[in-house]
CSV table of N, CA, C and O in Angstrom, one decimal:
chain,number,residue,atom,x,y,z
A,1061,PRO,N,-12.2,-40.4,-16.2
A,1061,PRO,CA,-10.9,-40.9,-15.9
A,1061,PRO,C,-9.9,-40.6,-17.1
A,1061,PRO,O,-10.3,-40.6,-18.2
A,1062,LEU,N,-8.7,-40.4,-16.7
A,1062,LEU,CA,-7.6,-40.3,-17.7
A,1062,LEU,C,-6.9,-41.7,-17.7
A,1062,LEU,O,-6.7,-42.3,-16.7
A,1063,ALA,N,-6.5,-42.1,-18.9
A,1063,ALA,CA,-5.8,-43.4,-19.0
A,1063,ALA,C,-4.7,-43.4,-20.1
A,1063,ALA,O,-5.0,-42.7,-21.2
A,1064,LEU,N,-3.6,-44.1,-19.9
A,1064,LEU,CA,-2.7,-44.2,-21.0
A,1064,LEU,C,-2.3,-45.7,-21.0
A,1064,LEU,O,-2.5,-46.4,-20.1
A,1065,ARG,N,-1.8,-46.1,-22.2
A,1065,ARG,CA,-1.5,-47.5,-22.3
A,1065,ARG,C,-0.1,-47.6,-23.0
A,1065,ARG,O,0.2,-46.9,-24.0
A,1066,VAL,N,0.8,-48.4,-22.4
A,1066,VAL,CA,2.1,-48.6,-22.9
A,1066,VAL,C,2.2,-50.0,-23.6
A,1066,VAL,O,1.8,-51.0,-23.0
A,1067,THR,N,2.7,-50.0,-24.9
A,1067,THR,CA,2.8,-51.2,-25.6
A,1067,THR,C,4.2,-51.3,-26.2
A,1067,THR,O,4.9,-50.3,-26.3
A,1068,ASP,N,4.6,-52.5,-26.6
A,1068,ASP,CA,5.9,-52.6,-27.3
A,1068,ASP,C,5.7,-52.4,-28.8
A,1068,ASP,O,4.5,-52.1,-29.2
A,1069,ARG,N,6.7,-52.6,-29.5
A,1069,ARG,CA,6.6,-52.4,-31.0
A,1069,ARG,C,5.6,-53.3,-31.7
A,1069,ARG,O,5.0,-52.9,-32.7
A,1070,ALA,N,5.3,-54.4,-31.1
A,1070,ALA,CA,4.4,-55.4,-31.6
A,1070,ALA,C,3.0,-55.2,-31.1
A,1070,ALA,O,2.1,-55.9,-31.5
A,1071,GLY,N,2.8,-54.2,-30.3
A,1071,GLY,CA,1.5,-53.8,-29.8
A,1071,GLY,C,1.1,-54.6,-28.5
A,1071,GLY,O,-0.1,-54.6,-28.1
A,1072,ASN,N,2.0,-55.3,-27.9
A,1072,ASN,CA,1.8,-56.0,-26.7
A,1072,ASN,C,1.9,-55.1,-25.5
A,1072,ASN,O,2.8,-54.3,-25.4
A,1073,PRO,N,1.0,-55.3,-24.5
A,1073,PRO,CA,1.1,-54.4,-23.3
A,1073,PRO,C,2.4,-54.6,-22.5
A,1073,PRO,O,2.9,-55.7,-22.5
A,1074,VAL,N,2.9,-53.5,-21.9
A,1074,VAL,CA,4.1,-53.6,-21.1
A,1074,VAL,C,3.7,-53.2,-19.7
A,1074,VAL,O,3.2,-52.1,-19.4
A,1075,SER,N,3.9,-54.1,-18.8
A,1075,SER,CA,3.5,-53.8,-17.4
A,1075,SER,C,4.8,-53.3,-16.6
A,1075,SER,O,5.9,-53.5,-17.0
A,1076,GLY,N,4.5,-52.7,-15.5
A,1076,GLY,CA,5.6,-52.2,-14.6
A,1076,GLY,C,6.4,-51.0,-15.0
A,1076,GLY,O,7.4,-50.7,-14.5
A,1077,VAL,N,5.9,-50.2,-16.0
A,1077,VAL,CA,6.5,-49.0,-16.4
A,1077,VAL,C,6.1,-47.9,-15.4
A,1077,VAL,O,4.9,-47.7,-15.2
A,1078,SER,N,7.1,-47.2,-14.9
A,1078,SER,CA,6.8,-46.1,-13.9
A,1078,SER,C,6.1,-45.0,-14.7
A,1078,SER,O,6.5,-44.6,-15.8
A,1079,VAL,N,5.1,-44.4,-14.0
A,1079,VAL,CA,4.3,-43.3,-14.6
A,1079,VAL,C,4.3,-42.1,-13.6
A,1079,VAL,O,4.0,-42.3,-12.4
A,1080,SER,N,4.7,-40.9,-14.1
A,1080,SER,CA,4.6,-39.7,-13.3
A,1080,SER,C,3.5,-38.8,-13.9
A,1080,SER,O,3.4,-38.7,-15.1
A,1081,TRP,N,2.7,-38.2,-13.0
A,1081,TRP,CA,1.6,-37.4,-13.4
A,1081,TRP,C,1.9,-36.0,-12.9
A,1081,TRP,O,2.2,-35.8,-11.8
A,1082,ALA,N,1.7,-35.0,-13.8
A,1082,ALA,CA,1.9,-33.6,-13.5
A,1082,ALA,C,0.5,-32.9,-13.4
A,1082,ALA,O,-0.2,-32.9,-14.4
A,1083,GLN,N,0.2,-32.4,-12.2
A,1083,GLN,CA,-1.1,-31.8,-12.0
A,1083,GLN,C,-1.1,-30.4,-12.6
A,1083,GLN,O,-0.1,-29.8,-12.8
A,1084,ALA,N,-2.3,-29.9,-12.9
A,1084,ALA,CA,-2.5,-28.6,-13.4
A,1084,ALA,C,-3.1,-27.7,-12.4
A,1084,ALA,O,-3.8,-28.2,-11.5
A,1085,VAL,N,-2.9,-26.4,-12.4
A,1085,VAL,CA,-3.5,-25.5,-11.5
A,1085,VAL,C,-5.0,-25.6,-11.6
A,1085,VAL,O,-5.6,-25.6,-12.7
A,1086,GLY,N,-5.7,-25.7,-10.5
A,1086,GLY,CA,-7.2,-25.7,-10.5
A,1086,GLY,C,-7.7,-27.1,-10.6
A,1086,GLY,O,-8.9,-27.3,-10.8
A,1087,ALA,N,-6.8,-28.2,-10.6
A,1087,ALA,CA,-7.3,-29.5,-10.7
A,1087,ALA,C,-6.5,-30.4,-9.8
A,1087,ALA,O,-5.4,-30.1,-9.4
A,1088,GLN,N,-7.1,-31.6,-9.4
A,1088,GLN,CA,-6.5,-32.6,-8.6
A,1088,GLN,C,-6.6,-33.9,-9.3
A,1088,GLN,O,-7.6,-34.2,-9.9
A,1089,LEU,N,-5.6,-34.7,-9.1
A,1089,LEU,CA,-5.6,-36.1,-9.6
A,1089,LEU,C,-5.9,-37.0,-8.4
A,1089,LEU,O,-5.2,-36.9,-7.4
A,1090,GLN,N,-6.8,-37.9,-8.6
A,1090,GLN,CA,-7.1,-38.9,-7.5
A,1090,GLN,C,-6.8,-40.3,-8.1
A,1090,GLN,O,-7.1,-40.6,-9.2
A,1091,GLY,N,-6.3,-41.1,-7.2
A,1091,GLY,CA,-6.0,-42.5,-7.6
A,1091,GLY,C,-5.0,-42.7,-8.8
A,1091,GLY,O,-5.1,-43.6,-9.5
A,1092,ALA,N,-4.1,-41.7,-8.9
A,1092,ALA,CA,-3.1,-41.8,-10.0
A,1092,ALA,C,-2.2,-43.0,-9.8
A,1092,ALA,O,-1.5,-43.1,-8.8
A,1093,ALA,N,-2.2,-43.9,-10.8
A,1093,ALA,CA,-1.4,-45.1,-10.8
A,1093,ALA,C,0.0,-44.7,-11.0
A,1093,ALA,O,0.4,-44.0,-11.9
A,1094,PRO,N,0.9,-45.2,-10.1
A,1094,PRO,CA,2.4,-44.9,-10.3
A,1094,PRO,C,3.1,-45.8,-11.3
A,1094,PRO,O,4.2,-45.6,-11.6
A,1095,GLY,N,2.3,-46.7,-11.9
A,1095,GLY,CA,2.9,-47.6,-12.9
A,1095,GLY,C,1.9,-48.3,-13.7
A,1095,GLY,O,0.7,-48.3,-13.3
A,1096,THR,N,2.3,-48.9,-14.8
A,1096,THR,CA,1.3,-49.6,-15.7
A,1096,THR,C,1.0,-51.0,-15.1
A,1096,THR,O,1.8,-51.7,-14.4
A,1097,ASP,N,-0.2,-51.5,-15.3
A,1097,ASP,CA,-0.7,-52.8,-14.8
A,1097,ASP,C,-0.4,-53.8,-15.8
A,1097,ASP,O,0.3,-53.6,-16.8
A,1098,SER,N,-1.0,-55.0,-15.6
A,1098,SER,CA,-0.7,-56.2,-16.5
A,1098,SER,C,-1.2,-55.9,-18.0
A,1098,SER,O,-0.7,-56.6,-18.9
A,1099,ASP,N,-2.1,-55.0,-18.1
A,1099,ASP,CA,-2.6,-54.6,-19.5
A,1099,ASP,C,-1.9,-53.4,-20.1
A,1099,ASP,O,-2.3,-52.9,-21.1
A,1100,GLY,N,-0.8,-53.0,-19.4
A,1100,GLY,CA,0.0,-51.9,-19.9
A,1100,GLY,C,-0.7,-50.5,-19.6
A,1100,GLY,O,-0.3,-49.5,-20.2
A,1101,ARG,N,-1.7,-50.5,-18.8
A,1101,ARG,CA,-2.5,-49.3,-18.5
A,1101,ARG,C,-2.2,-48.6,-17.2
A,1101,ARG,O,-1.9,-49.3,-16.2
A,1102,ALA,N,-2.3,-47.3,-17.2
A,1102,ALA,CA,-2.2,-46.5,-15.9
A,1102,ALA,C,-3.3,-45.5,-16.1
A,1102,ALA,O,-3.5,-44.9,-17.1
A,1103,SER,N,-3.9,-45.2,-14.9
A,1103,SER,CA,-5.0,-44.2,-15.0
A,1103,SER,C,-5.1,-43.3,-13.8
A,1103,SER,O,-4.4,-43.6,-12.8
A,1104,ALA,N,-5.8,-42.3,-13.9
A,1104,ALA,CA,-6.1,-41.3,-12.8
A,1104,ALA,C,-7.4,-40.7,-13.0
A,1104,ALA,O,-7.9,-40.6,-14.2
A,1105,THR,N,-8.0,-40.1,-12.0
A,1105,THR,CA,-9.3,-39.4,-12.1
A,1105,THR,C,-9.0,-38.0,-11.9
A,1105,THR,O,-8.4,-37.6,-10.9
A,1106,LEU,N,-9.6,-37.1,-12.7
A,1106,LEU,CA,-9.4,-35.7,-12.7
A,1106,LEU,C,-10.6,-35.1,-11.9
A,1106,LEU,O,-11.7,-35.4,-12.2
A,1107,ARG,N,-10.2,-34.2,-10.9
A,1107,ARG,CA,-11.3,-33.5,-10.2
A,1107,ARG,C,-10.9,-32.0,-10.2
A,1107,ARG,O,-9.8,-31.6,-9.9
A,1108,LEU,N,-11.9,-31.2,-10.7
A,1108,LEU,CA,-11.6,-29.8,-10.8
A,1108,LEU,C,-11.9,-29.1,-9.4
A,1108,LEU,O,-12.9,-29.5,-8.8
A,1109,ASP,N,-11.0,-28.2,-9.1
A,1109,ASP,CA,-11.2,-27.4,-7.8
A,1109,ASP,C,-12.3,-26.4,-7.9
A,1109,ASP,O,-13.0,-26.1,-7.0
A,1110,SER,N,-12.5,-25.9,-9.1
A,1110,SER,CA,-13.5,-24.9,-9.4
A,1110,SER,C,-13.9,-24.9,-10.9
A,1110,SER,O,-13.1,-25.5,-11.7
A,1111,VAL,N,-15.0,-24.4,-11.2
A,1111,VAL,CA,-15.3,-24.3,-12.6
A,1111,VAL,C,-15.7,-22.8,-12.9
A,1111,VAL,O,-16.3,-22.2,-12.0
A,1112,PRO,N,-15.4,-22.3,-14.0
A,1112,PRO,CA,-14.8,-22.9,-15.1
A,1112,PRO,C,-13.3,-23.1,-14.8
A,1112,PRO,O,-12.7,-22.4,-14.0
A,1113,ALA,N,-12.7,-24.1,-15.4
A,1113,ALA,CA,-11.3,-24.4,-15.3
A,1113,ALA,C,-10.8,-25.0,-16.6
A,1113,ALA,O,-11.6,-25.7,-17.2
A,1114,SER,N,-9.6,-24.8,-16.9
A,1114,SER,CA,-9.0,-25.5,-18.0
A,1114,SER,C,-7.5,-25.6,-17.8
A,1114,SER,O,-6.9,-24.9,-17.0
A,1115,GLY,N,-6.9,-26.5,-18.5
A,1115,GLY,CA,-5.5,-26.8,-18.4
A,1115,GLY,C,-5.1,-28.1,-19.0
A,1115,GLY,O,-5.9,-28.6,-19.8
A,1116,THR,N,-3.9,-28.6,-18.7
A,1116,THR,CA,-3.4,-29.8,-19.3
A,1116,THR,C,-2.8,-30.7,-18.2
A,1116,THR,O,-2.0,-30.2,-17.4
A,1117,ILE,N,-3.1,-31.9,-18.1
A,1117,ILE,CA,-2.5,-32.9,-17.3
A,1117,ILE,C,-1.5,-33.6,-18.2
A,1117,ILE,O,-1.8,-34.0,-19.3
A,1118,VAL,N,-0.2,-33.8,-17.7
A,1118,VAL,CA,0.8,-34.5,-18.4
A,1118,VAL,C,1.2,-35.8,-17.7
A,1118,VAL,O,1.5,-35.7,-16.5
A,1119,ALA,N,1.2,-36.9,-18.4
A,1119,ALA,CA,1.7,-38.1,-17.8
A,1119,ALA,C,2.9,-38.6,-18.6
A,1119,ALA,O,3.0,-38.6,-19.8
A,1120,THR,N,4.0,-39.0,-17.8
A,1120,THR,CA,5.2,-39.5,-18.5
A,1120,THR,C,5.4,-40.9,-18.0
A,1120,THR,O,5.4,-41.2,-16.8
A,1121,ALA,N,5.5,-41.8,-19.0
A,1121,ALA,CA,5.7,-43.3,-18.7
A,1121,ALA,C,7.1,-43.6,-19.1
A,1121,ALA,O,7.5,-43.6,-20.3
A,1122,GLY,N,8.0,-43.9,-18.1
A,1122,GLY,CA,9.3,-44.3,-18.4
A,1122,GLY,C,10.0,-43.2,-19.2
A,1122,GLY,O,9.9,-42.0,-18.9
A,1123,SER,N,10.7,-43.6,-20.2
A,1123,SER,CA,11.5,-42.7,-21.1
A,1123,SER,C,10.7,-42.3,-22.4
A,1123,SER,O,11.2,-41.7,-23.3
A,1124,LEU,N,9.4,-42.7,-22.4
A,1124,LEU,CA,8.6,-42.4,-23.6
A,1124,LEU,C,8.2,-40.9,-23.6
A,1124,LEU,O,8.2,-40.3,-22.6
A,1125,PRO,N,7.8,-40.4,-24.8
A,1125,PRO,CA,7.3,-39.0,-24.8
A,1125,PRO,C,6.1,-38.9,-23.9
A,1125,PRO,O,5.3,-39.8,-23.8
A,1126,PRO,N,6.0,-37.7,-23.3
A,1126,PRO,CA,4.8,-37.5,-22.5
A,1126,PRO,C,3.5,-37.5,-23.2
A,1126,PRO,O,3.4,-37.2,-24.4
A,1127,ALA,N,2.4,-37.9,-22.4
A,1127,ALA,CA,1.1,-37.9,-23.0
A,1127,ALA,C,0.4,-36.7,-22.3
A,1127,ALA,O,0.5,-36.5,-21.1
A,1128,SER,N,-0.3,-35.9,-23.1
A,1128,SER,CA,-1.0,-34.7,-22.6
A,1128,SER,C,-2.5,-35.0,-22.6
A,1128,SER,O,-3.1,-35.5,-23.6
A,1129,PHE,N,-3.2,-34.5,-21.6
A,1129,PHE,CA,-4.6,-34.6,-21.4
A,1129,PHE,C,-5.2,-33.2,-21.2
A,1129,PHE,O,-5.3,-32.8,-20.0
A,1130,PRO,N,-5.5,-32.5,-22.2
A,1130,PRO,CA,-6.1,-31.1,-22.0
A,1130,PRO,C,-7.6,-31.3,-21.5
A,1130,PRO,O,-8.3,-32.3,-21.8
A,1131,PHE,N,-8.0,-30.4,-20.6
A,1131,PHE,CA,-9.3,-30.4,-20.1
A,1131,PHE,C,-9.9,-29.0,-20.0
A,1131,PHE,O,-9.2,-28.0,-19.9
A,1132,THR,N,-11.2,-29.0,-20.0
A,1132,THR,CA,-12.0,-27.8,-19.8
A,1132,THR,C,-13.3,-28.2,-19.1
A,1132,THR,O,-13.9,-29.1,-19.5
A,1133,GLY,N,-13.6,-27.4,-18.0
A,1133,GLY,CA,-14.8,-27.7,-17.3
A,1133,GLY,C,-15.6,-26.5,-17.0
A,1133,GLY,O,-15.0,-25.4,-16.8
A,1134,TYR,N,-16.9,-26.6,-17.2
A,1134,TYR,CA,-17.8,-25.5,-17.0
A,1134,TYR,C,-18.8,-25.8,-15.9
A,1134,TYR,O,-19.2,-26.9,-15.8
A,1135,GLY,N,-19.2,-24.8,-15.2
A,1135,GLY,CA,-20.2,-25.0,-14.1
A,1135,GLY,C,-21.6,-24.7,-14.5
A,1135,GLY,O,-21.9,-24.3,-15.5
């Protein structure tokens, strides 16, 4: 699974932040959370359409800089 966590400057979790996930060619996201939960977390599960495959999933939470999740899968 892929996960990100949003915190404030003091390190406290921030819930309710909208999260958008950008899929990569050759991969699917399942159960992608549209926002952060009470622990400030949002997650998704990566499923490869075929192997080998590689790319990057990008998640954007609110106005924060995007988080990148590079992946490579071999069969």
